mmCIF file of C-alpha atoms in Angstrom:
data_model
loop_
_atom_site.group_PDB
_atom_site.id
_atom_site.type_symbol
_atom_site.label_atom_id
_atom_site.label_comp_id
_atom_site.label_asym_id
_atom_site.label_seq_id
_atom_site.Cartn_x
_atom_site.Cartn_y
_atom_site.Cartn_z
ATOM 1 C CA UNK A 108 -12.889 -11.382 -51.098
ATOM 2 C CA UNK A 109 -10.737 -14.663 -50.157
ATOM 3 C CA UNK A 110 -11.852 -16.977 -47.483
ATOM 4 C CA UNK A 111 -10.621 -15.917 -44.152
ATOM 5 C CA UNK A 112 -8.361 -17.939 -42.074
ATOM 6 C CA UNK A 113 -9.524 -19.567 -38.841
ATOM 7 C CA UNK A 114 -6.636 -19.877 -36.146
ATOM 8 C CA UNK A 115 -8.054 -20.716 -32.595
ATOM 9 C CA UNK A 116 -6.701 -18.505 -30.186
ATOM 10 C CA UNK A 117 -4.964 -19.576 -27.029
ATOM 11 C CA UNK A 118 -4.469 -16.359 -25.155
ATOM 12 C CA UNK A 119 -2.281 -15.203 -22.252
ATOM 13 C CA UNK A 120 -3.079 -12.001 -20.444
ATOM 14 C CA UNK A 121 -0.396 -10.490 -18.281
ATOM 15 C CA UNK A 122 -1.768 -7.890 -15.920
ATOM 16 C CA UNK A 123 -5.177 -8.232 -14.444
ATOM 17 C CA UNK A 124 -5.913 -4.561 -13.805
ATOM 18 C CA UNK A 125 -8.627 -2.350 -15.697
ATOM 19 C CA UNK A 126 -7.189 -3.043 -19.105
ATOM 20 C CA UNK A 127 -6.384 -6.628 -18.635
ATOM 21 C CA UNK A 128 -10.038 -7.291 -17.434
ATOM 22 C CA UNK A 129 -11.624 -5.467 -20.300
ATOM 23 C CA UNK A 130 -9.493 -7.134 -22.770
ATOM 24 C CA UNK A 131 -10.070 -10.468 -20.998
ATOM 25 C CA UNK A 132 -13.771 -10.063 -21.024
ATOM 26 C CA UNK A 133 -13.812 -9.376 -24.793
ATOM 27 C CA UNK A 134 -11.665 -12.431 -25.304
ATOM 28 C CA UNK A 135 -13.865 -14.717 -23.285
ATOM 29 C CA UNK A 136 -17.015 -13.380 -25.393
ATOM 30 C CA UNK A 137 -15.039 -13.652 -28.691
ATOM 31 C CA UNK A 138 -16.016 -17.203 -30.352
ATOM 32 C CA UNK A 139 -12.427 -17.916 -31.667
ATOM 33 C CA UNK A 140 -10.727 -17.910 -28.156
ATOM 34 C CA UNK A 141 -10.329 -21.622 -27.340
ATOM 35 C CA UNK A 142 -8.055 -21.202 -24.298
ATOM 36 C CA UNK A 143 -7.631 -18.321 -21.690
ATOM 37 C CA UNK A 144 -4.696 -17.937 -19.269
ATOM 38 C CA UNK A 145 -4.042 -15.140 -16.601
ATOM 39 C CA UNK A 146 -1.170 -13.799 -14.724
ATOM 40 C CA UNK A 147 -0.850 -10.907 -12.147
ATOM 41 C CA UNK A 148 1.473 -10.452 -9.156
ATOM 42 C CA UNK A 149 -1.298 -9.554 -6.919
ATOM 43 C CA UNK A 150 -2.638 -13.184 -6.574
ATOM 44 C CA UNK A 151 -6.059 -12.236 -4.963
ATOM 45 C CA UNK A 152 -6.893 -9.886 -7.666
ATOM 46 C CA UNK A 153 -5.607 -12.205 -10.385
ATOM 47 C CA UNK A 154 -7.573 -15.249 -9.081
ATOM 48 C CA UNK A 155 -10.821 -13.030 -8.843
ATOM 49 C CA UNK A 156 -10.637 -12.084 -12.357
ATOM 50 C CA UNK A 157 -9.774 -15.641 -13.459
ATOM 51 C CA UNK A 158 -12.718 -16.932 -11.533
ATOM 52 C CA UNK A 159 -14.959 -14.160 -13.160
ATOM 53 C CA UNK A 160 -13.733 -15.049 -16.879
ATOM 54 C CA UNK A 161 -13.580 -18.865 -16.021
ATOM 55 C CA UNK A 162 -9.902 -18.756 -17.206
ATOM 56 C CA UNK A 163 -8.391 -22.170 -18.010
ATOM 57 C CA UNK A 164 -5.059 -21.210 -16.114
ATOM 58 C CA UNK A 165 -3.696 -18.776 -13.634
ATOM 59 C CA UNK A 166 -0.269 -17.949 -12.324
ATOM 60 C CA UNK A 167 1.604 -15.077 -10.653
ATOM 61 C CA UNK A 168 4.662 -15.890 -12.748
ATOM 62 C CA UNK A 169 4.517 -14.456 -16.152
ATOM 63 C CA UNK A 170 7.339 -16.684 -17.662
ATOM 64 C CA UNK A 171 5.150 -19.760 -16.531
ATOM 65 C CA UNK A 172 2.114 -18.466 -18.287
ATOM 66 C CA UNK A 173 4.096 -17.404 -21.507
ATOM 67 C CA UNK A 174 5.567 -20.762 -21.972
ATOM 68 C CA UNK A 175 2.540 -22.705 -21.928
ATOM 69 C CA UNK A 176 2.159 -24.677 -25.119
ATOM 70 C CA UNK A 177 -1.479 -23.514 -25.554
ATOM 71 C CA UNK A 178 -0.511 -19.980 -25.865
ATOM 72 C CA UNK A 179 -0.253 -18.442 -29.411
ATOM 73 C CA UNK A 180 -1.112 -14.843 -28.476
ATOM 74 C CA UNK A 181 -0.715 -12.550 -25.531
ATOM 75 C CA UNK A 182 -2.016 -9.333 -24.122
ATOM 76 C CA UNK A 183 0.562 -7.485 -22.074
ATOM 77 C CA UNK A 184 -1.225 -4.971 -19.721
ATOM 78 C CA UNK A 185 1.153 -4.498 -16.936
ATOM 79 C CA UNK A 186 2.551 -1.415 -15.453
ATOM 80 C CA UNK A 187 5.314 0.265 -17.700
ATOM 81 C CA UNK A 188 8.265 -1.039 -15.967
ATOM 82 C CA UNK A 189 7.420 -4.611 -16.665
ATOM 83 C CA UNK A 190 6.603 -4.226 -20.420
ATOM 84 C CA UNK A 191 10.069 -5.217 -21.666
ATOM 85 C CA UNK A 192 10.417 -8.383 -19.636
ATOM 86 C CA UNK A 193 7.112 -9.621 -20.892
ATOM 87 C CA UNK A 194 7.698 -8.381 -24.365
ATOM 88 C CA UNK A 195 10.911 -10.501 -24.636
ATOM 89 C CA UNK A 196 9.295 -13.544 -23.297
ATOM 90 C CA UNK A 197 6.173 -13.293 -25.659
ATOM 91 C CA UNK A 198 8.596 -12.899 -28.685
ATOM 92 C CA UNK A 199 10.431 -15.815 -27.573
ATOM 93 C CA UNK A 200 7.448 -17.771 -27.597
ATOM 94 C CA UNK A 201 6.387 -16.666 -31.205
ATOM 95 C CA UNK A 202 3.166 -14.960 -30.108
ATOM 96 C CA UNK A 203 1.095 -12.416 -31.524
ATOM 97 C CA UNK A 204 1.337 -9.578 -29.250
ATOM 98 C CA UNK A 205 -0.838 -6.724 -28.113
ATOM 99 C CA UNK A 206 1.018 -4.450 -25.597
ATOM 100 C CA UNK A 207 -0.089 -1.318 -23.870
ATOM 101 C CA UNK A 208 1.912 1.814 -24.689
ATOM 102 C CA UNK A 209 4.791 2.624 -24.197
ATOM 103 C CA UNK A 210 6.684 -0.398 -25.190
ATOM 104 C CA UNK A 211 9.236 0.337 -22.432
ATOM 105 C CA UNK A 212 10.291 2.953 -19.969
ATOM 106 C CA UNK A 213 13.322 4.087 -22.092
ATOM 107 C CA UNK A 214 13.978 4.277 -25.839
ATOM 108 C CA UNK A 215 17.051 2.045 -25.934
ATOM 109 C CA UNK A 216 15.173 -0.889 -24.323
ATOM 110 C CA UNK A 217 12.142 -0.092 -26.506
ATOM 111 C CA UNK A 218 14.326 -0.266 -29.781
ATOM 112 C CA UNK A 219 15.636 -3.548 -28.685
ATOM 113 C CA UNK A 220 11.928 -4.999 -28.329
ATOM 114 C CA UNK A 221 11.218 -3.871 -31.896
ATOM 115 C CA UNK A 222 14.486 -5.156 -33.170
ATOM 116 C CA UNK A 223 13.930 -8.475 -31.472
ATOM 117 C CA UNK A 224 10.283 -8.806 -32.769
ATOM 118 C CA UNK A 225 11.399 -7.988 -36.176
ATOM 119 C CA UNK A 226 14.224 -10.676 -36.043
ATOM 120 C CA UNK A 227 11.929 -13.408 -34.641
ATOM 121 C CA UNK A 228 9.097 -12.601 -37.152
ATOM 122 C CA UNK A 229 6.742 -12.007 -34.096
ATOM 123 C CA UNK A 230 3.949 -9.697 -34.810
ATOM 124 C CA UNK A 231 3.953 -6.745 -32.283
ATOM 125 C CA UNK A 232 1.018 -4.285 -32.095
ATOM 126 C CA UNK A 233 0.583 -1.447 -29.569
ATOM 127 C CA UNK A 234 -2.539 -0.501 -27.767
ATOM 128 C CA UNK A 235 -3.290 3.089 -29.060
ATOM 129 C CA UNK A 236 -7.043 2.908 -28.196
ATOM 130 C CA UNK A 237 -7.981 6.110 -29.634
ATOM 131 C CA UNK A 238 -7.372 5.018 -33.292
ATOM 132 C CA UNK A 239 -10.570 2.940 -33.072
ATOM 133 C CA UNK A 240 -13.070 5.646 -32.567
ATOM 134 C CA UNK A 241 -15.068 6.659 -35.565
ATOM 135 C CA UNK A 242 -13.777 10.342 -35.830
ATOM 136 C CA UNK A 243 -10.042 9.611 -36.187
ATOM 137 C CA UNK A 244 -10.793 6.765 -38.527
ATOM 138 C CA UNK A 245 -12.929 9.065 -40.655
ATOM 139 C CA UNK A 246 -10.571 11.852 -40.579
ATOM 140 C CA UNK A 247 -7.812 9.454 -41.595
ATOM 141 C CA UNK A 248 -9.791 8.401 -44.447
ATOM 142 C CA UNK A 249 -10.488 11.816 -45.972
ATOM 143 C CA UNK A 250 -6.879 13.169 -45.313
ATOM 144 C CA UNK A 251 -5.215 10.249 -46.867
ATOM 145 C CA UNK A 252 -7.773 10.574 -49.857
ATOM 146 C CA UNK A 253 -6.247 14.004 -50.395
ATOM 147 C CA UNK A 254 -9.471 15.820 -49.840
ATOM 148 C CA UNK A 255 -7.670 18.609 -48.153
ATOM 149 C CA UNK A 256 -4.892 18.766 -50.645
ATOM 150 C CA UNK A 257 -1.189 19.017 -49.422
ATOM 151 C CA UNK A 258 -1.238 19.385 -45.458
ATOM 152 C CA UNK A 259 0.665 22.613 -44.623
ATOM 153 C CA UNK A 260 -0.122 22.787 -40.798
ATOM 154 C CA UNK A 261 -1.552 21.133 -38.017
ATOM 155 C CA UNK A 262 -2.389 21.939 -34.302
ATOM 156 C CA UNK A 263 -3.061 19.668 -31.522
ATOM 157 C CA UNK A 264 -4.230 20.599 -27.843
ATOM 158 C CA UNK A 265 -4.594 18.225 -24.945
ATOM 159 C CA UNK A 266 -5.623 19.131 -21.450
ATOM 160 C CA UNK A 267 -5.525 16.179 -18.976
ATOM 161 C CA UNK A 268 -7.017 15.817 -15.408
ATOM 162 C CA UNK A 269 -3.860 16.268 -12.941
ATOM 163 C CA UNK A 270 -5.300 13.087 -11.285
ATOM 164 C CA UNK A 271 -3.967 11.013 -14.285
ATOM 165 C CA UNK A 272 -0.383 12.128 -13.699
ATOM 166 C CA UNK A 273 -0.728 11.599 -9.951
ATOM 167 C CA UNK A 274 -1.916 8.099 -10.297
ATOM 168 C CA UNK A 275 0.270 6.991 -13.138
ATOM 169 C CA UNK A 276 3.326 8.027 -11.329
ATOM 170 C CA UNK A 277 2.520 7.137 -7.893
ATOM 171 C CA UNK A 278 3.635 3.487 -8.351
ATOM 172 C CA UNK A 279 6.991 4.278 -10.046
ATOM 173 C CA UNK A 280 9.976 4.921 -8.004
ATOM 174 C CA UNK A 281 11.878 6.252 -11.031
ATOM 175 C CA UNK A 282 9.755 8.921 -12.647
ATOM 176 C CA UNK A 283 12.691 10.729 -14.671
ATOM 177 C CA UNK A 284 11.315 9.686 -17.873
ATOM 178 C CA UNK A 285 7.465 9.681 -17.105
ATOM 179 C CA UNK A 286 6.348 13.037 -18.190
ATOM 180 C CA UNK A 287 3.076 14.463 -19.563
ATOM 181 C CA UNK A 288 4.422 13.838 -23.189
ATOM 182 C CA UNK A 289 5.428 10.277 -22.642
ATOM 183 C CA UNK A 290 2.320 9.032 -20.622
ATOM 184 C CA UNK A 291 -0.346 11.187 -22.071
ATOM 185 C CA UNK A 292 0.833 13.157 -24.876
ATOM 186 C CA UNK A 293 1.636 10.148 -26.870
ATOM 187 C CA UNK A 294 -2.269 9.460 -27.486
ATOM 188 C CA UNK A 295 -2.679 12.770 -28.880
ATOM 189 C CA UNK A 296 0.708 12.573 -31.068
ATOM 190 C CA UNK A 297 -0.251 9.123 -32.340
ATOM 191 C CA UNK A 298 -3.788 10.149 -33.283
ATOM 192 C CA UNK A 299 -2.604 13.176 -35.306
ATOM 193 C CA UNK A 300 0.186 11.014 -37.096
ATOM 194 C CA UNK A 301 -2.427 8.495 -37.607
ATOM 195 C CA UNK A 302 -4.684 10.862 -39.259
ATOM 196 C CA UNK A 303 -1.731 12.493 -41.400
ATOM 197 C CA UNK A 304 -0.493 9.117 -42.746
ATOM 198 C CA UNK A 305 2.932 8.131 -43.147
ATOM 199 C CA UNK A 306 4.160 10.449 -45.916
ATOM 200 C CA UNK A 307 5.420 13.089 -43.589
ATOM 201 C CA UNK A 308 8.673 12.633 -41.473
ATOM 202 C CA UNK A 309 9.470 15.117 -38.659
ATOM 203 C CA UNK A 310 12.957 16.461 -38.905
ATOM 204 C CA UNK A 311 13.040 18.747 -35.934
ATOM 205 C CA UNK A 312 11.072 19.728 -32.851
ATOM 206 C CA UNK A 313 11.366 22.636 -30.531
ATOM 207 C CA UNK A 314 9.829 22.362 -27.008
ATOM 208 C CA UNK A 315 9.177 24.121 -23.823
ATOM 209 C CA UNK A 316 7.915 22.800 -20.476
ATOM 210 C CA UNK A 317 6.580 24.248 -17.299
ATOM 211 C CA UNK A 318 6.837 22.627 -13.712
ATOM 212 C CA UNK A 319 4.900 24.070 -10.833
ATOM 213 C CA UNK A 320 1.745 22.045 -9.610
ATOM 214 C CA UNK A 321 3.169 18.601 -10.549
ATOM 215 C CA UNK A 322 6.525 18.980 -8.973
ATOM 216 C CA UNK A 323 5.594 17.242 -6.017
ATOM 217 C CA UNK A 324 5.203 14.077 -8.046
ATOM 218 C CA UNK A 325 8.316 14.585 -10.081
ATOM 219 C CA UNK A 326 7.064 15.764 -13.354
ATOM 220 C CA UNK A 327 6.091 18.695 -15.495
ATOM 221 C CA UNK A 328 2.612 20.366 -15.783
ATOM 222 C CA UNK A 329 2.670 20.992 -19.442
ATOM 223 C CA UNK A 330 4.983 20.793 -22.644
ATOM 224 C CA UNK A 331 4.394 22.712 -25.669
ATOM 225 C CA UNK A 332 5.963 21.701 -29.104
ATOM 226 C CA UNK A 333 6.526 22.815 -32.668
ATOM 227 C CA UNK A 334 7.301 19.839 -35.056
ATOM 228 C CA UNK A 335 8.846 20.625 -38.654
ATOM 229 C CA UNK A 336 8.350 17.943 -41.389
ATOM 230 C CA UNK A 337 10.620 17.118 -44.325
ATOM 231 C CA UNK A 338 8.336 18.973 -46.703
ATOM 232 C CA UNK A 339 8.267 22.156 -44.756
ATOM 233 C CA UNK A 340 4.957 21.765 -42.986
ATOM 234 C CA UNK A 341 4.508 22.376 -39.461
ATOM 235 C CA UNK A 342 2.680 20.939 -36.358
ATOM 236 C CA UNK A 343 2.024 22.691 -32.941
ATOM 237 C CA UNK A 344 1.227 19.951 -30.254
ATOM 238 C CA UNK A 345 0.818 20.595 -26.663
ATOM 239 C CA UNK A 346 -0.157 18.577 -23.766
ATOM 240 C CA UNK A 347 -0.995 19.707 -20.302
ATOM 241 C CA UNK A 348 -1.803 17.370 -17.328
ATOM 242 C CA UNK A 349 -1.895 20.259 -14.885
ATOM 243 C CA UNK A 350 -5.622 20.660 -15.005
ATOM 244 C CA UNK A 351 -7.203 20.570 -11.415
ATOM 245 C CA UNK A 352 -8.505 17.154 -10.055
ATOM 246 C CA UNK A 353 -12.066 18.543 -10.217
ATOM 247 C CA UNK A 354 -11.455 19.236 -13.912
ATOM 248 C CA UNK A 355 -14.902 17.371 -15.185
ATOM 249 C CA UNK A 356 -13.017 15.727 -17.940
ATOM 250 C CA UNK A 357 -12.254 11.992 -16.878
ATOM 251 C CA UNK A 358 -8.996 12.167 -18.719
ATOM 252 C CA UNK A 359 -8.616 13.964 -22.200
ATOM 253 C CA UNK A 360 -9.886 16.968 -23.542
ATOM 254 C CA UNK A 361 -8.609 17.199 -27.009
ATOM 255 C CA UNK A 362 -8.990 19.571 -30.099
ATOM 256 C CA UNK A 363 -7.201 18.934 -33.575
ATOM 257 C CA UNK A 364 -6.973 21.187 -36.605
ATOM 258 C CA UNK A 365 -5.467 20.228 -39.888
ATOM 259 C CA UNK A 366 -5.190 22.677 -42.749
ATOM 260 C CA UNK A 367 -4.254 22.034 -46.463
ATOM 261 C CA UNK A 368 -4.097 23.728 -49.716
ATOM 262 C CA UNK A 369 -7.593 22.598 -50.776
ATOM 263 C CA UNK A 370 -9.365 22.512 -47.163
ATOM 264 C CA UNK A 371 -9.268 22.307 -43.753
ATOM 265 C CA UNK A 372 -10.400 20.023 -40.873
ATOM 266 C CA UNK A 373 -11.160 20.494 -37.285
ATOM 267 C CA UNK A 374 -12.034 18.043 -34.536
ATOM 268 C CA UNK A 375 -13.455 18.970 -31.089
ATOM 269 C CA UNK A 376 -12.968 16.026 -28.647
ATOM 270 C CA UNK A 377 -13.443 17.995 -25.600
ATOM 271 C CA UNK A 378 -16.651 15.979 -24.659
ATOM 272 C CA UNK A 379 -18.412 19.232 -23.702
ATOM 273 C CA UNK A 380 -21.288 18.051 -25.563
ATOM 274 C CA UNK A 381 -22.520 15.643 -22.736
ATOM 275 C CA UNK A 382 -22.455 17.231 -19.329
ATOM 276 C CA UNK A 383 -23.759 15.698 -16.186
ATOM 277 C CA UNK A 384 -24.141 17.508 -12.904
ATOM 278 C CA UNK A 385 -25.359 16.050 -9.636
ATOM 279 C CA UNK A 386 -25.980 17.139 -6.087
ATOM 280 C CA UNK A 387 -24.280 13.982 -4.790
ATOM 281 C CA UNK A 388 -20.689 13.362 -5.892
ATOM 282 C CA UNK A 389 -19.989 10.206 -8.081
ATOM 283 C CA UNK A 390 -16.874 8.464 -8.215
ATOM 284 C CA UNK A 391 -14.706 8.284 -11.170
ATOM 285 C CA UNK A 392 -12.561 5.459 -12.504
ATOM 286 C CA UNK A 393 -9.511 7.247 -11.022
ATOM 287 C CA UNK A 394 -10.993 7.010 -7.498
ATOM 288 C CA UNK A 395 -11.854 10.532 -6.971
ATOM 289 C CA UNK A 396 -15.409 12.267 -6.689
ATOM 290 C CA UNK A 397 -16.711 14.945 -8.561
ATOM 291 C CA UNK A 398 -20.163 16.629 -9.152
ATOM 292 C CA UNK A 399 -19.776 17.632 -12.757
ATOM 293 C CA UNK A 400 -18.720 15.117 -15.343
ATOM 294 C CA UNK A 401 -18.132 15.332 -19.089
ATOM 295 C CA UNK A 402 -19.614 12.122 -19.874
ATOM 296 C CA UNK A 403 -17.962 9.703 -22.425
ATOM 297 C CA UNK A 404 -14.335 11.292 -21.614
ATOM 298 C CA UNK A 405 -13.053 8.096 -20.431
ATOM 299 C CA UNK A 406 -10.901 7.071 -23.518
ATOM 300 C CA UNK A 407 -11.475 3.514 -22.981
ATOM 301 C CA UNK A 408 -15.362 3.530 -22.960
ATOM 302 C CA UNK A 409 -18.140 3.178 -20.371
ATOM 303 C CA UNK A 410 -20.395 0.500 -18.764
ATOM 304 C CA UNK A 411 -23.971 0.101 -19.696
ATOM 305 C CA UNK A 412 -26.221 -2.451 -18.285
ATOM 306 C CA UNK A 413 -23.278 -4.221 -16.961
ATOM 307 C CA UNK A 414 -21.515 -4.479 -20.278
ATOM 308 C CA UNK A 415 -18.502 -2.411 -21.505
ATOM 309 C CA UNK A 416 -18.702 -0.273 -24.549
ATOM 310 C CA UNK A 417 -16.324 1.810 -26.392
ATOM 311 C CA UNK A 418 -13.066 2.250 -28.210
ATOM 312 C CA UNK A 419 -11.299 -0.453 -26.011
ATOM 313 C CA UNK A 420 -13.895 -2.887 -26.930
ATOM 314 C CA UNK A 421 -13.567 -2.256 -30.618
ATOM 315 C CA UNK A 422 -9.980 -2.279 -30.436
ATOM 316 C CA UNK A 423 -9.872 -5.719 -28.476
ATOM 317 C CA UNK A 424 -12.300 -7.148 -30.764
ATOM 318 C CA UNK A 425 -10.396 -6.041 -34.012
ATOM 319 C CA UNK A 426 -7.162 -7.463 -32.639
ATOM 320 C CA UNK A 427 -8.889 -10.766 -31.863
ATOM 321 C CA UNK A 428 -10.465 -10.862 -35.379
ATOM 322 C CA UNK A 429 -7.079 -10.112 -36.779
ATOM 323 C CA UNK A 430 -5.415 -12.896 -34.725
ATOM 324 C CA UNK A 431 -8.321 -15.468 -35.538
ATOM 325 C CA UNK A 432 -8.998 -14.568 -39.271
ATOM 326 C CA UNK A 433 -6.051 -12.407 -40.327
ATOM 327 C CA UNK A 434 -8.321 -9.620 -41.316
ATOM 328 C CA UNK A 435 -6.723 -6.286 -41.486
ATOM 329 C CA UNK A 436 -6.517 -3.981 -38.378
ATOM 330 C CA UNK A 437 -5.317 -0.425 -37.834
ATOM 331 C CA UNK A 438 -3.423 -0.830 -34.693
ATOM 332 C CA UNK A 439 -0.207 0.777 -34.126
ATOM 333 C CA UNK A 440 2.821 -1.495 -35.152
ATOM 334 C CA UNK A 441 5.742 -1.872 -32.940
ATOM 335 C CA UNK A 442 7.808 0.294 -35.027
ATOM 336 C CA UNK A 443 5.133 3.198 -34.736
ATOM 337 C CA UNK A 444 5.109 2.520 -30.936
ATOM 338 C CA UNK A 445 8.909 3.221 -30.996
ATOM 339 C CA UNK A 446 8.373 6.206 -33.026
ATOM 340 C CA UNK A 447 5.857 7.647 -30.809
ATOM 341 C CA UNK A 448 8.144 7.085 -27.762
ATOM 342 C CA UNK A 449 11.142 8.469 -29.555
ATOM 343 C CA UNK A 450 9.227 11.568 -30.494
ATOM 344 C CA UNK A 451 7.693 12.268 -27.203
ATOM 345 C CA UNK A 452 11.043 11.973 -25.485
ATOM 346 C CA UNK A 453 12.545 14.183 -28.223
ATOM 347 C CA UNK A 454 9.969 16.877 -26.982
ATOM 348 C CA UNK A 455 11.298 16.436 -23.399
ATOM 349 C CA UNK A 456 14.885 16.551 -24.499
ATOM 350 C CA UNK A 457 14.297 19.888 -26.427
ATOM 351 C CA UNK A 458 12.430 21.364 -23.286
ATOM 352 C CA UNK A 459 15.472 20.360 -21.245
ATOM 353 C CA UNK A 460 18.130 21.770 -23.706
ATOM 354 C CA UNK A 461 15.811 24.799 -24.317
ATOM 355 C CA UNK A 462 16.748 24.454 -28.135
ATOM 356 C CA UNK A 463 15.688 22.411 -31.034
ATOM 357 C CA UNK A 464 16.381 18.694 -31.439
ATOM 358 C CA UNK A 465 17.003 17.472 -34.943
ATOM 359 C CA UNK A 466 15.207 14.396 -35.937
ATOM 360 C CA UNK A 467 15.820 11.503 -36.187
ATOM 361 C CA UNK A 468 18.123 10.879 -33.108
ATOM 362 C CA UNK A 469 19.543 7.733 -32.062
ATOM 363 C CA UNK A 470 17.922 5.912 -28.869
ATOM 364 C CA UNK A 471 21.182 5.903 -27.184
ATOM 365 C CA UNK A 472 21.981 9.471 -27.584
ATOM 366 C CA UNK A 473 18.361 10.437 -26.738
ATOM 367 C CA UNK A 474 18.459 8.350 -23.500
ATOM 368 C CA UNK A 475 21.729 9.267 -22.356
ATOM 369 C CA UNK A 476 21.095 12.971 -22.633
ATOM 370 C CA UNK A 477 17.667 12.786 -20.810
ATOM 371 C CA UNK A 478 19.331 11.059 -18.051
ATOM 372 C CA UNK A 479 22.330 13.310 -17.730
#
């Protein structure tokens, strides 16, 4: 093994909400972080986190932060509508970038971001935290080693608490492109494609959606999809975020099945193996209260003894180690993030058309028809 690099990290974090705080704490604890700057448009919230993390700098202007000479890496953890602006500024600064998904709120802008990063030689990685859970890493290892033979079919089912959609859409005036597939289904989609590896290319998707309980917030309840790959294999993938607010999963209940010519693999990620019921309601991370919890169902992780543990800690530390030493990481690339956004929006387009969508499709054509 060759000697690892040591590139001291000057880190900018744009967005001081829940995700920014988790990643900021990991960065402050990481020995390779030599400078830490924060930005948030909410000055009170941002300064509070900056004080807690003993940050070296704070501002409400992301451009001011991302232009600082100390910065060589950036975590972009804002709401979706701010992603593209902060991404272009980080790319211009030549940073190593970790951005929360999706890259942008429409596929044309997202494609421009990926093209700009490639042209500038900037490393752009996307925060698909599920990739850092042992079950997905283990599944990927066995599938890519060929232990199931040739994959012929797969099925993915995601049930999501209704509060996720309500909360995520509440702060967005334009909700026309923020669907259950784009916001939540993308995690299940990425996890399954991550397991399958990069050898299969989808050539068609047929989708149907239903809108009822979520109509009041301007989105669908559920979207069901059938993907066909270039080798003839098929994949059934559905996502529903119409589950009631008191549904005991914090966010996701997910099942995956993969069938090959020489074996099969099923994954139960519903979190029903760890149930807590209490007489007094407990608050959830979404702000609602419930008496029954599927513990461990918050995808990012959980707090124990004042410390945060779980996939987002693993993911953040893996990225910091990658920036500091160059060690390999399973993060989604910018191109994979763009692929995921294209596929989830292609599902929405097929549901809108009520007929199949051939893949690949140009971003401009996809966006124009979704907005028509």
